[in-house]
Tab-separated table of C-alpha atoms in Angstrom:
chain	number	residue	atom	x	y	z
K	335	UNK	CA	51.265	108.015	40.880
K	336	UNK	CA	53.032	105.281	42.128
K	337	UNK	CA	55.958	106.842	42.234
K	338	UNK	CA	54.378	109.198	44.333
K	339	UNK	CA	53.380	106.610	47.057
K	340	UNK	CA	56.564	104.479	46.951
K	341	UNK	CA	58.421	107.800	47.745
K	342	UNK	CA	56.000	107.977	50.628
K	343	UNK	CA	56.357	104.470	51.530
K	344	UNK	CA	60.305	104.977	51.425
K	345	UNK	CA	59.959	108.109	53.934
K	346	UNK	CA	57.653	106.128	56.377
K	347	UNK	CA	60.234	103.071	56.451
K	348	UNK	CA	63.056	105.310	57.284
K	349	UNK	CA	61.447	106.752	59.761
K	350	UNK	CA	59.956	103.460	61.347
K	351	UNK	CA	63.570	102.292	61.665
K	352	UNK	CA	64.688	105.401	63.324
K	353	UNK	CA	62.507	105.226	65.828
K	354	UNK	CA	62.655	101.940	66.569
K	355	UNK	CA	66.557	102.190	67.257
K	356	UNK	CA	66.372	104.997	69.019
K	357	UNK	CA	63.823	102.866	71.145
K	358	UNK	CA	66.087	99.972	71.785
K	359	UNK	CA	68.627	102.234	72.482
K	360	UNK	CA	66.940	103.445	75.682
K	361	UNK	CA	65.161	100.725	76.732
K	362	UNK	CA	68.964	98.591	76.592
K	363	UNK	CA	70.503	101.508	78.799
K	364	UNK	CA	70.477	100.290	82.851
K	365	UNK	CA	69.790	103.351	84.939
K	366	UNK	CA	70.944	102.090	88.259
K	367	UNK	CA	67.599	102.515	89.421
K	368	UNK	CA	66.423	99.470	88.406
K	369	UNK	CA	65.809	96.285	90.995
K	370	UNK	CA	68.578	94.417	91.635
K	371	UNK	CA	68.417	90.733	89.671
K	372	UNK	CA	68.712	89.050	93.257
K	373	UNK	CA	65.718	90.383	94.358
K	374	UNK	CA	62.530	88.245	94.462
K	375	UNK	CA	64.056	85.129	95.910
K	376	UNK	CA	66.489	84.559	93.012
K	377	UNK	CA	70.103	84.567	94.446
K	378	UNK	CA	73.223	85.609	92.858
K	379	UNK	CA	75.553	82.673	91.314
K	380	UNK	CA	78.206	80.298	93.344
K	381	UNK	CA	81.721	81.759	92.757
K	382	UNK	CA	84.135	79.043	91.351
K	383	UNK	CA	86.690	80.438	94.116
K	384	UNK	CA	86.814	83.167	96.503
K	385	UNK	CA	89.631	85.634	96.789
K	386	UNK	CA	92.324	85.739	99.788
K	387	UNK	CA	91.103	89.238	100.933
K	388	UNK	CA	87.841	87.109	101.379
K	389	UNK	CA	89.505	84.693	104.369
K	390	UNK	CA	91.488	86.455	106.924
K	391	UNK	CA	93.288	89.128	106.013
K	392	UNK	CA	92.130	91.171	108.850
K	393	UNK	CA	90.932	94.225	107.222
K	394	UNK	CA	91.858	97.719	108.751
K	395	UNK	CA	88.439	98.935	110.784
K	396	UNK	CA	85.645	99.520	108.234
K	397	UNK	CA	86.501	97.148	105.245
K	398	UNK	CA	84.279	94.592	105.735
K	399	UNK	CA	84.374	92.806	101.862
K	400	UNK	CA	81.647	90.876	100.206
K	401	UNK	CA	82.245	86.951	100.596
K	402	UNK	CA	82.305	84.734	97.605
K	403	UNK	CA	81.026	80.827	98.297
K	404	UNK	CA	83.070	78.194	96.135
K	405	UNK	CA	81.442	75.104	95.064
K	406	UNK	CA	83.415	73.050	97.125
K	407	UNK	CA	86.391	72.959	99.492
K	408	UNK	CA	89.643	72.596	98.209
K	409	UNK	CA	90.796	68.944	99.996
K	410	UNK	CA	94.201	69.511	98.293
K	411	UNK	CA	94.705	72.368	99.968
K	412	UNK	CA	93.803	70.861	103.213
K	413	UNK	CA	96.213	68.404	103.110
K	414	UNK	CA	99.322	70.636	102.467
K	415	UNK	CA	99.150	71.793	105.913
K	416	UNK	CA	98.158	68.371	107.872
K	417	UNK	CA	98.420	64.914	107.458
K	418	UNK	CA	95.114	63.099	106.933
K	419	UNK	CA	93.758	60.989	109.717
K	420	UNK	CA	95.435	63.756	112.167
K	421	UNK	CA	93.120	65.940	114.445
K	422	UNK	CA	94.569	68.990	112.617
K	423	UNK	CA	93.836	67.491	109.519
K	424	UNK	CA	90.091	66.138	110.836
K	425	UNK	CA	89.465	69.662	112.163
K	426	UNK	CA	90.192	71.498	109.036
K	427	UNK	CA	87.626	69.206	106.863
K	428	UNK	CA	85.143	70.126	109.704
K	429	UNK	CA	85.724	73.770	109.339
K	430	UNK	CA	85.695	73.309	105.542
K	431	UNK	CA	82.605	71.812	105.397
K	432	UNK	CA	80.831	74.482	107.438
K	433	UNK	CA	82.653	76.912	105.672
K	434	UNK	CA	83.314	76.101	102.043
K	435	UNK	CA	85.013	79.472	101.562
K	436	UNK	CA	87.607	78.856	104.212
K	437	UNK	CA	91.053	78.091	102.265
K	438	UNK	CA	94.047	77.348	105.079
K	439	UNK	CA	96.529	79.211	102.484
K	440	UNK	CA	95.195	82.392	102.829
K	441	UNK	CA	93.900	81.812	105.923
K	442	UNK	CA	97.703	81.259	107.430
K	443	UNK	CA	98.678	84.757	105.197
K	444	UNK	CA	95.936	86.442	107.154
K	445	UNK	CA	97.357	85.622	110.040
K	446	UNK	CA	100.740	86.742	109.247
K	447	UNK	CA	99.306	89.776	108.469
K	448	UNK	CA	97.291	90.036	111.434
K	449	UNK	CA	100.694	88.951	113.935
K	450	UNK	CA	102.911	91.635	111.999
K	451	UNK	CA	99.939	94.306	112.551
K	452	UNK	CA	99.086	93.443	116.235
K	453	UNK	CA	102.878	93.736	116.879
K	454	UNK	CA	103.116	97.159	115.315
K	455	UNK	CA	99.987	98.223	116.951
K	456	UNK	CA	100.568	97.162	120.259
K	457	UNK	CA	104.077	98.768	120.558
K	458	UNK	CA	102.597	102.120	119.133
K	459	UNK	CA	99.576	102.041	121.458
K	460	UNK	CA	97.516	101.922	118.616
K	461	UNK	CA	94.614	100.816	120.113
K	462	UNK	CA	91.750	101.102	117.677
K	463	UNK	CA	94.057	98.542	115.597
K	464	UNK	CA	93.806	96.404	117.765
K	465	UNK	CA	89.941	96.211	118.942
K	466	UNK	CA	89.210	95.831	115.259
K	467	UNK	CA	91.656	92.621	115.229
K	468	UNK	CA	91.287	90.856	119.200
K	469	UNK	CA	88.325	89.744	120.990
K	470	UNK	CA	87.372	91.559	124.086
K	471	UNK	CA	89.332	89.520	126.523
K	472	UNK	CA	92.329	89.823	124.482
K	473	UNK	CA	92.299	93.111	124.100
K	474	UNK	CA	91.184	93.836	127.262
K	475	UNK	CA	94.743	92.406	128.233
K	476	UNK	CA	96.595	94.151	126.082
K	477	UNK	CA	94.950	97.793	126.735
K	478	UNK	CA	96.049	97.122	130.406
K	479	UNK	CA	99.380	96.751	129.432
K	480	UNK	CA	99.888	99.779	127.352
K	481	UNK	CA	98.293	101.885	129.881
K	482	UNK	CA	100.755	100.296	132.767
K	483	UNK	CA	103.729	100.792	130.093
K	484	UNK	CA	102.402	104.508	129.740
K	485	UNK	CA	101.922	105.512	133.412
K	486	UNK	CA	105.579	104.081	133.806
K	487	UNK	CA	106.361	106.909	130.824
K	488	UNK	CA	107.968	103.963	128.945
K	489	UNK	CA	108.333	103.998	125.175
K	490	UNK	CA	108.139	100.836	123.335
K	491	UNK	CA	110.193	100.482	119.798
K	492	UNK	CA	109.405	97.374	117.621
K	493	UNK	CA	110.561	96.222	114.458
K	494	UNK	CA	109.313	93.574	112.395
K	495	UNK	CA	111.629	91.704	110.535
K	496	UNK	CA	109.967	88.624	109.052
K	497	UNK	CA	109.303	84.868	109.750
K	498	UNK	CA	111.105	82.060	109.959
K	499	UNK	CA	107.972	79.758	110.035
K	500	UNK	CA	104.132	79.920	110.347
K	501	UNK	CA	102.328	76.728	110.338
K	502	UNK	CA	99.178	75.628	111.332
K	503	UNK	CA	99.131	73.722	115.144
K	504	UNK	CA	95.125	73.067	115.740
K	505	UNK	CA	91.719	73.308	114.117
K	506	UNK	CA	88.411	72.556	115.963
K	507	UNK	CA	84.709	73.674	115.173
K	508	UNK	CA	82.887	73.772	118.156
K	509	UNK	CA	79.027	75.206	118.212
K	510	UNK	CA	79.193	76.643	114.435
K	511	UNK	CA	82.551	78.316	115.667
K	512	UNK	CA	85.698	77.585	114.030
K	513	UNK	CA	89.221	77.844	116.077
K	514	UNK	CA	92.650	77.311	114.432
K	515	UNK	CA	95.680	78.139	116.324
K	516	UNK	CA	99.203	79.015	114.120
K	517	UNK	CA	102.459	78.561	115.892
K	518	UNK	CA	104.594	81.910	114.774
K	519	UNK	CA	108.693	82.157	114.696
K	520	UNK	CA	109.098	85.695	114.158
K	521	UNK	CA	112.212	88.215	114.216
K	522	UNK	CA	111.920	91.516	115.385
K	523	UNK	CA	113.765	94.359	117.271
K	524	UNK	CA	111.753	94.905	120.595
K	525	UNK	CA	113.376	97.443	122.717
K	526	UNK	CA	111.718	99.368	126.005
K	527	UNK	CA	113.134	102.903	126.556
K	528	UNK	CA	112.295	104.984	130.093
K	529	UNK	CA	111.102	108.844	129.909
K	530	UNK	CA	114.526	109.779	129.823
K	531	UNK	CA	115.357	107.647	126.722
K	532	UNK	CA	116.936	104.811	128.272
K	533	UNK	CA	117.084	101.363	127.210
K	534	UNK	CA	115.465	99.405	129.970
K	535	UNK	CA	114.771	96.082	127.911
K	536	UNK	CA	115.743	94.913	124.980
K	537	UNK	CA	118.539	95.339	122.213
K	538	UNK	CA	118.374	97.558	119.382
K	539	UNK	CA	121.091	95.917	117.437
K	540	UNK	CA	119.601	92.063	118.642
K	541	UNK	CA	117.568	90.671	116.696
K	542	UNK	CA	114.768	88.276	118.877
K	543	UNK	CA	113.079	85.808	117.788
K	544	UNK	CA	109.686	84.880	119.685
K	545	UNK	CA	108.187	81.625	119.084
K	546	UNK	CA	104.384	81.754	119.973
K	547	UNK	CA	100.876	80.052	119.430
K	548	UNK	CA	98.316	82.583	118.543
K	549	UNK	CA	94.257	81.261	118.516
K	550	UNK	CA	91.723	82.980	115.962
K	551	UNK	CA	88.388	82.081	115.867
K	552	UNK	CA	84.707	82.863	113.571
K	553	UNK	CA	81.418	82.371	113.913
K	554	UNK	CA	80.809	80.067	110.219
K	555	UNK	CA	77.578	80.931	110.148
K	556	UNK	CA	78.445	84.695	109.953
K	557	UNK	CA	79.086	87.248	106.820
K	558	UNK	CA	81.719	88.666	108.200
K	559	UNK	CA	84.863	87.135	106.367
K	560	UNK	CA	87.280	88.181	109.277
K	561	UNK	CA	88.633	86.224	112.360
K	562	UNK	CA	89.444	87.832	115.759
K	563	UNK	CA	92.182	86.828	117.351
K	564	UNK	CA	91.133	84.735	121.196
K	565	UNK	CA	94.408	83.772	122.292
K	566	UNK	CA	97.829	83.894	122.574
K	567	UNK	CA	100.761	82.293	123.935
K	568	UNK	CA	104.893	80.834	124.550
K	569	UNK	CA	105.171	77.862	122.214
């Protein structure tokens, strides 16, 4: 007889334990339907660092990425592009410390990126490009002058060949609004053809080399991660 009920008693237990994992193994499984861990007041944790994508690399029109907030600013960083005590070097802390994410290394790759692009844009007539990258006054400018170059029937051809510097000239936050200005020495191949094909300005075996001062500015206080270029200009 006991045998009988320790049998029994065996049977139960295996099944108990069966059940119970098969429990735990639903329960554990997310569904994506479940509320976020954010919600309810409780915010996600500080980054240690954020990614260069993150600063200015201009994204084409529609890539808008998700900012990541360091713990701190990186004052090393800071002072590999101006000399403390300088108002370059006082305008980047300023900027840093309304904007802990902003790093001026990948901040001045950005804005490579952003010069080669607006370049290359601007020669094509490309103008979505470049409303996603210039303020309205800037672009406003530049619109005019592809539309004059295209009434003319004029073809601009430009080649980007590199840098032979990029450094950054002037930081200021003004009003929550950060400004830093990069003073470019580029090489490219710029040449203007008429409608019939011929060269009107330019070289295309020369190789130029422009030296300018291009602004870009951000609200700190936004989400948005990317700067819009404000100005431009002859060093």
């Amino acid at each position: 007889m006991s045998g009988f009920f320790d049998i029994y008693s065996l049977i139960f237990l295996v099944i108990a334990v069966v059940i119970f994992m098969r429990l735990g193994s639903v329960l554990g499984r997310r569904t994506g339907s479940e509320p976020s861990p954010y919600e309810n007041g409780r915010k996600p944790p500080v980054a240690a660092r954020h990614t260069a994508e993150n600063v200015v690399t201009l994204p084409r029109p529609g890539q808008v990425p998700e900012r990541e907030m360091p713990s701190a600013p990186d004052w090393s960083a800071l002072k590999r592009h101006a000399k403390p005590d300088t108002p370059l070097y006082d305008g980047l802390v300023a900027i840093s410390r309304a904007d802990p994410a902003f790093e001026p290394d990948s901040f001045l790759e950005g804005a490579k990126s952003a010069y080669e692009m607006v370049v290359q844009a601007f020669a094509a007539g490309d103008r979505t490009t470049l409303r996603s990258l210039l303020s309205a006054d800037v672009y406003e400018s530049f619109a005019t002058a592809m539309s004059e170059r295209e009434q003319r029937g004029e073809r601009l051809e430009t080649s980007f060949v590199g840098f032979e510097s990029a450094k950054l000239t002037e930081a200021e936050l003004e009003d929550k609004v950060a400004r830093v200005s990069v003073r470019f020495k580029s090489e490219i191949v710029s040449v203007t053809y008429d409608n019939e094909g011929r060269v009107i300005e330019g070289d295309p075996n020369a190789v130029q080399k422009p030296d300018e001062v291009w602004t870009f500015a951000r609200a700190t206080t936004s989400r948005d991660p990317n700067w819009e270029l404000v100005a431009t200009g002859s060093s």
